[in-house]
mmCIF file of C-alpha atoms in Angstrom:
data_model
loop_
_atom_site.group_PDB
_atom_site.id
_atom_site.type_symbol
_atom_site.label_atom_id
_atom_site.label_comp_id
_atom_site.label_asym_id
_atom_site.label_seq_id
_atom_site.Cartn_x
_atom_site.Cartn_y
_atom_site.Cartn_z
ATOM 1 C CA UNK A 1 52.014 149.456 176.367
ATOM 2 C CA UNK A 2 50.868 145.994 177.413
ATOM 3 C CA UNK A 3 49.948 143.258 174.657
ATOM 4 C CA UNK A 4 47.767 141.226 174.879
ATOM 5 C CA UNK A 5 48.977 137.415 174.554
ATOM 6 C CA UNK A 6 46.649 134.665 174.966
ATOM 7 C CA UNK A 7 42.912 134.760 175.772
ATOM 8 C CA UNK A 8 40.294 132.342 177.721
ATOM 9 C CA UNK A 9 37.012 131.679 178.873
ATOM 10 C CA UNK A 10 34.753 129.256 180.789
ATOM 11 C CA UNK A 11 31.025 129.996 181.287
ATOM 12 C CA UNK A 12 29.658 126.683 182.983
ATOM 13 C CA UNK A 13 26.123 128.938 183.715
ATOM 14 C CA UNK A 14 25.089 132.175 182.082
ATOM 15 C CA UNK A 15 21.813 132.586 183.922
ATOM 16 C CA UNK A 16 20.221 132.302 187.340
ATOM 17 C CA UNK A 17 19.082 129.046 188.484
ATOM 18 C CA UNK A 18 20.792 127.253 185.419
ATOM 19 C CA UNK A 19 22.624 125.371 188.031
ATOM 20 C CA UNK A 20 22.417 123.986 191.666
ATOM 21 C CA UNK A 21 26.070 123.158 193.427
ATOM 22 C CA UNK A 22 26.032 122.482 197.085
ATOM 23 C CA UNK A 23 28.458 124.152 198.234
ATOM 24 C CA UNK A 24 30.334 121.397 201.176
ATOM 25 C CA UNK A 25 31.231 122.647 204.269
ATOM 26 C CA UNK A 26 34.929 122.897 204.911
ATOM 27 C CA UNK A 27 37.693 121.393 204.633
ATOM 28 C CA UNK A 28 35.524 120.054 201.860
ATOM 29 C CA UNK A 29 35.598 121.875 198.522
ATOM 30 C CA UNK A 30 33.853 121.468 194.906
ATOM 31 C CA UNK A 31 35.281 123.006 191.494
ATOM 32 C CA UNK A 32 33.431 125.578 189.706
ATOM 33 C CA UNK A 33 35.357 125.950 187.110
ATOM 34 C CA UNK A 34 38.461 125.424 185.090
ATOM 35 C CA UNK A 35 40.240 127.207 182.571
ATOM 36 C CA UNK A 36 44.007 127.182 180.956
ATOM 37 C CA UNK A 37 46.317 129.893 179.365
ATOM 38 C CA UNK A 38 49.784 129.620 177.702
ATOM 39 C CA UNK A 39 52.414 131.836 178.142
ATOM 40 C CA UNK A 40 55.316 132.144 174.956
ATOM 41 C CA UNK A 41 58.480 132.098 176.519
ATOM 42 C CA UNK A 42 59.861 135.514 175.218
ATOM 43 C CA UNK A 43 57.245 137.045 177.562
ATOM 44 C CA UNK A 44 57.711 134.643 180.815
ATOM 45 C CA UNK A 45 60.014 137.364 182.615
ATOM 46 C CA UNK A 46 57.438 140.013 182.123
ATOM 47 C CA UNK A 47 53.362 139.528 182.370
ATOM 48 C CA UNK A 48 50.611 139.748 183.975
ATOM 49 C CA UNK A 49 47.546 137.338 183.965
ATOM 50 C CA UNK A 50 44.038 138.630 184.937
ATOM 51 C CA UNK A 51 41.291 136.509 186.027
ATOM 52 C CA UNK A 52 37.932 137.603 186.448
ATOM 53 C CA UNK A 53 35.296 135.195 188.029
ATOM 54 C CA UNK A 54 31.565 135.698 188.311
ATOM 55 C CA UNK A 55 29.655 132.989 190.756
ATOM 56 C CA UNK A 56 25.923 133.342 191.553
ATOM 57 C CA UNK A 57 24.860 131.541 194.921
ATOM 58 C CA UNK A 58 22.339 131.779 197.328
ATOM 59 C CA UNK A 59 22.031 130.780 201.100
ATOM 60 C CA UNK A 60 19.789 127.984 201.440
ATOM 61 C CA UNK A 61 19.986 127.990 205.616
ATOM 62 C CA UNK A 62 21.901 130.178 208.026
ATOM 63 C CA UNK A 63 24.226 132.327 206.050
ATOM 64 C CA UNK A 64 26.946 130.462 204.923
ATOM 65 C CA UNK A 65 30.259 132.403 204.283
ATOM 66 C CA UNK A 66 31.363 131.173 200.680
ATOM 67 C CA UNK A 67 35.719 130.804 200.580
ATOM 68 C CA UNK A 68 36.852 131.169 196.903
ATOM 69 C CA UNK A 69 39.947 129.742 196.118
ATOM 70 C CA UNK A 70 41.937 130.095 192.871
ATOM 71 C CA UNK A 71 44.266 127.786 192.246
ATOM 72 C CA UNK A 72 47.795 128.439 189.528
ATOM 73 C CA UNK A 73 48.334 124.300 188.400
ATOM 74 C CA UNK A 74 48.573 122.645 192.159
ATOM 75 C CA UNK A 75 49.380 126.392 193.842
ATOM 76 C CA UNK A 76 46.840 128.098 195.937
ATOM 77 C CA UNK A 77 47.127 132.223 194.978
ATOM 78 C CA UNK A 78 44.447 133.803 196.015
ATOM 79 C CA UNK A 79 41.001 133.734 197.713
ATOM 80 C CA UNK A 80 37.746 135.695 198.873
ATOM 81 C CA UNK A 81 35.433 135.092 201.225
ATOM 82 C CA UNK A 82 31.173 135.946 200.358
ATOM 83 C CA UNK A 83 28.258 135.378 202.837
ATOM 84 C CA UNK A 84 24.898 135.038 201.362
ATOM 85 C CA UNK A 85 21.762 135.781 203.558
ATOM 86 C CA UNK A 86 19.279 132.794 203.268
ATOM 87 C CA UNK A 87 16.291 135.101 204.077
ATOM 88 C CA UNK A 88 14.750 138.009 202.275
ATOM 89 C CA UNK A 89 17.754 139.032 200.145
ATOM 90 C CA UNK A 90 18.993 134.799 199.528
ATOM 91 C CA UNK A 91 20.538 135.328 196.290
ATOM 92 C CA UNK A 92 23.708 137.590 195.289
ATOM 93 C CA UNK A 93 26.729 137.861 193.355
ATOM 94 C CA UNK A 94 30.458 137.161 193.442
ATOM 95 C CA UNK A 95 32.727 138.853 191.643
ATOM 96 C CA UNK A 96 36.171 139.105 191.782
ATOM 97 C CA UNK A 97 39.688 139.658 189.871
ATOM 98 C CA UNK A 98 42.755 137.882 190.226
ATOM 99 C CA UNK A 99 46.099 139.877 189.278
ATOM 100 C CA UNK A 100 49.180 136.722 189.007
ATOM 101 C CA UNK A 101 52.195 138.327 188.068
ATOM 102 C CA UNK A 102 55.129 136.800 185.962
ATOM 103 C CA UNK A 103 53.840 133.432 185.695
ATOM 104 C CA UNK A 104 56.660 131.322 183.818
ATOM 105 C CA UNK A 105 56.586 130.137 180.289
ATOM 106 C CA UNK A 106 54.470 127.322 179.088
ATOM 107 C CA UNK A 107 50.675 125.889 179.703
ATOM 108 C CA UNK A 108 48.919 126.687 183.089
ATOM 109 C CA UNK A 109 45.654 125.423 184.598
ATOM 110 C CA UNK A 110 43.801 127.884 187.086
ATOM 111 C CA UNK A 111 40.977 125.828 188.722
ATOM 112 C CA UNK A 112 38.192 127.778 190.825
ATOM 113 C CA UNK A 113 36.881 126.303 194.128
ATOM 114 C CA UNK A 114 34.659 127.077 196.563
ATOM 115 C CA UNK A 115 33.711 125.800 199.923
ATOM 116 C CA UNK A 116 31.046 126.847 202.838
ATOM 117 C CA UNK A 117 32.775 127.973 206.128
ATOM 118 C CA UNK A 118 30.116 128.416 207.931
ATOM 119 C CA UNK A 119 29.213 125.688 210.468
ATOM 120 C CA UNK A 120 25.525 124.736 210.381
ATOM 121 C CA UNK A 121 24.432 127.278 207.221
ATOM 122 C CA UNK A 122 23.833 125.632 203.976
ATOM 123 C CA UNK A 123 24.137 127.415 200.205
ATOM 124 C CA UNK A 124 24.536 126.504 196.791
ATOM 125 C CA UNK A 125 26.264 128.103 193.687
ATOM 126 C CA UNK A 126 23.126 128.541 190.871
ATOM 127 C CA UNK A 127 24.715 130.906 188.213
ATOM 128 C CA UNK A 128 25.239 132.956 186.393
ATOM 129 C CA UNK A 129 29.038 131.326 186.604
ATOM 130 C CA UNK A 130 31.674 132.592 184.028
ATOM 131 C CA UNK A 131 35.334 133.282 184.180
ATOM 132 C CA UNK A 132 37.799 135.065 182.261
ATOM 133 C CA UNK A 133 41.683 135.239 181.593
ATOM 134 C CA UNK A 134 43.514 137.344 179.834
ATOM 135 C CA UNK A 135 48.024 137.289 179.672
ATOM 136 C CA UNK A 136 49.074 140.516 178.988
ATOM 137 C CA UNK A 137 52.754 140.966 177.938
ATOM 138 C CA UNK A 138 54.199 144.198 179.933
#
């Protein structure tokens, strides 16, 4: 049975419009958020970390095609990509979960980005925005 090891949050936005991010067209990318875990070194052979992001954005122009990236310390490992319409339906939700498996021992910092790679469509991020981590010992 897995056990549940460390716990963390990070809720920059908990409602609609609470924030407005452009999001940059690539290469370009802006942080949404940041949050760190630790994992003991008895369970470093053996766990599992799951993140679970929610970003609310809205196409402003176009419809841009949102790339989230989630970043281990410096280490890319893992992204989605999102459109979001910029007419009738603008606004919508991300939401996605990140399994990282057997992450060594010690403190880690997963960083979420997010860029536009949509050439000539503009969008922002405008909340909610909240992520979640959770190291489960397995």
């Amino acid at each position: 049975m897995a056990q549940l090891i460390d716990y963390n949050v990070s809720v920059p936005a908990v409602v609609t419009d609470q924030v407005a991010i452009e999001v940059p067209q690539t290469p370009n990318k802006v942080i949404l958020s940041q949050l760190g875990i630790f994992v003991l070194p008895q369970y470093a052979l053996n766990n599992r970390v799951q993140l679970v992001a929610t970003f609310g954005g809205e196409g402003t122009s176009e419809i841009p095609r949102f790339l989230f990236r989630v970043f281990r310390d410096n280490q890319e490992i893992y992204y989605i990509q999102q459109p979001f319409e910029s007419g009738f339906e603008h606004f919508g939700i991300a939401t996605f979960q990140v399994i990282d498996i057997n992450v060594s021992a010690g403190a880690h910092a997963y960083t979420f980005y997010v860029e536009n790679l949509e050439p000539g469509s503009t969008g922002r991020i405008i909340g909610p925005m909240n992520v979640s981590a959770a190291v489960f010992a397995v």
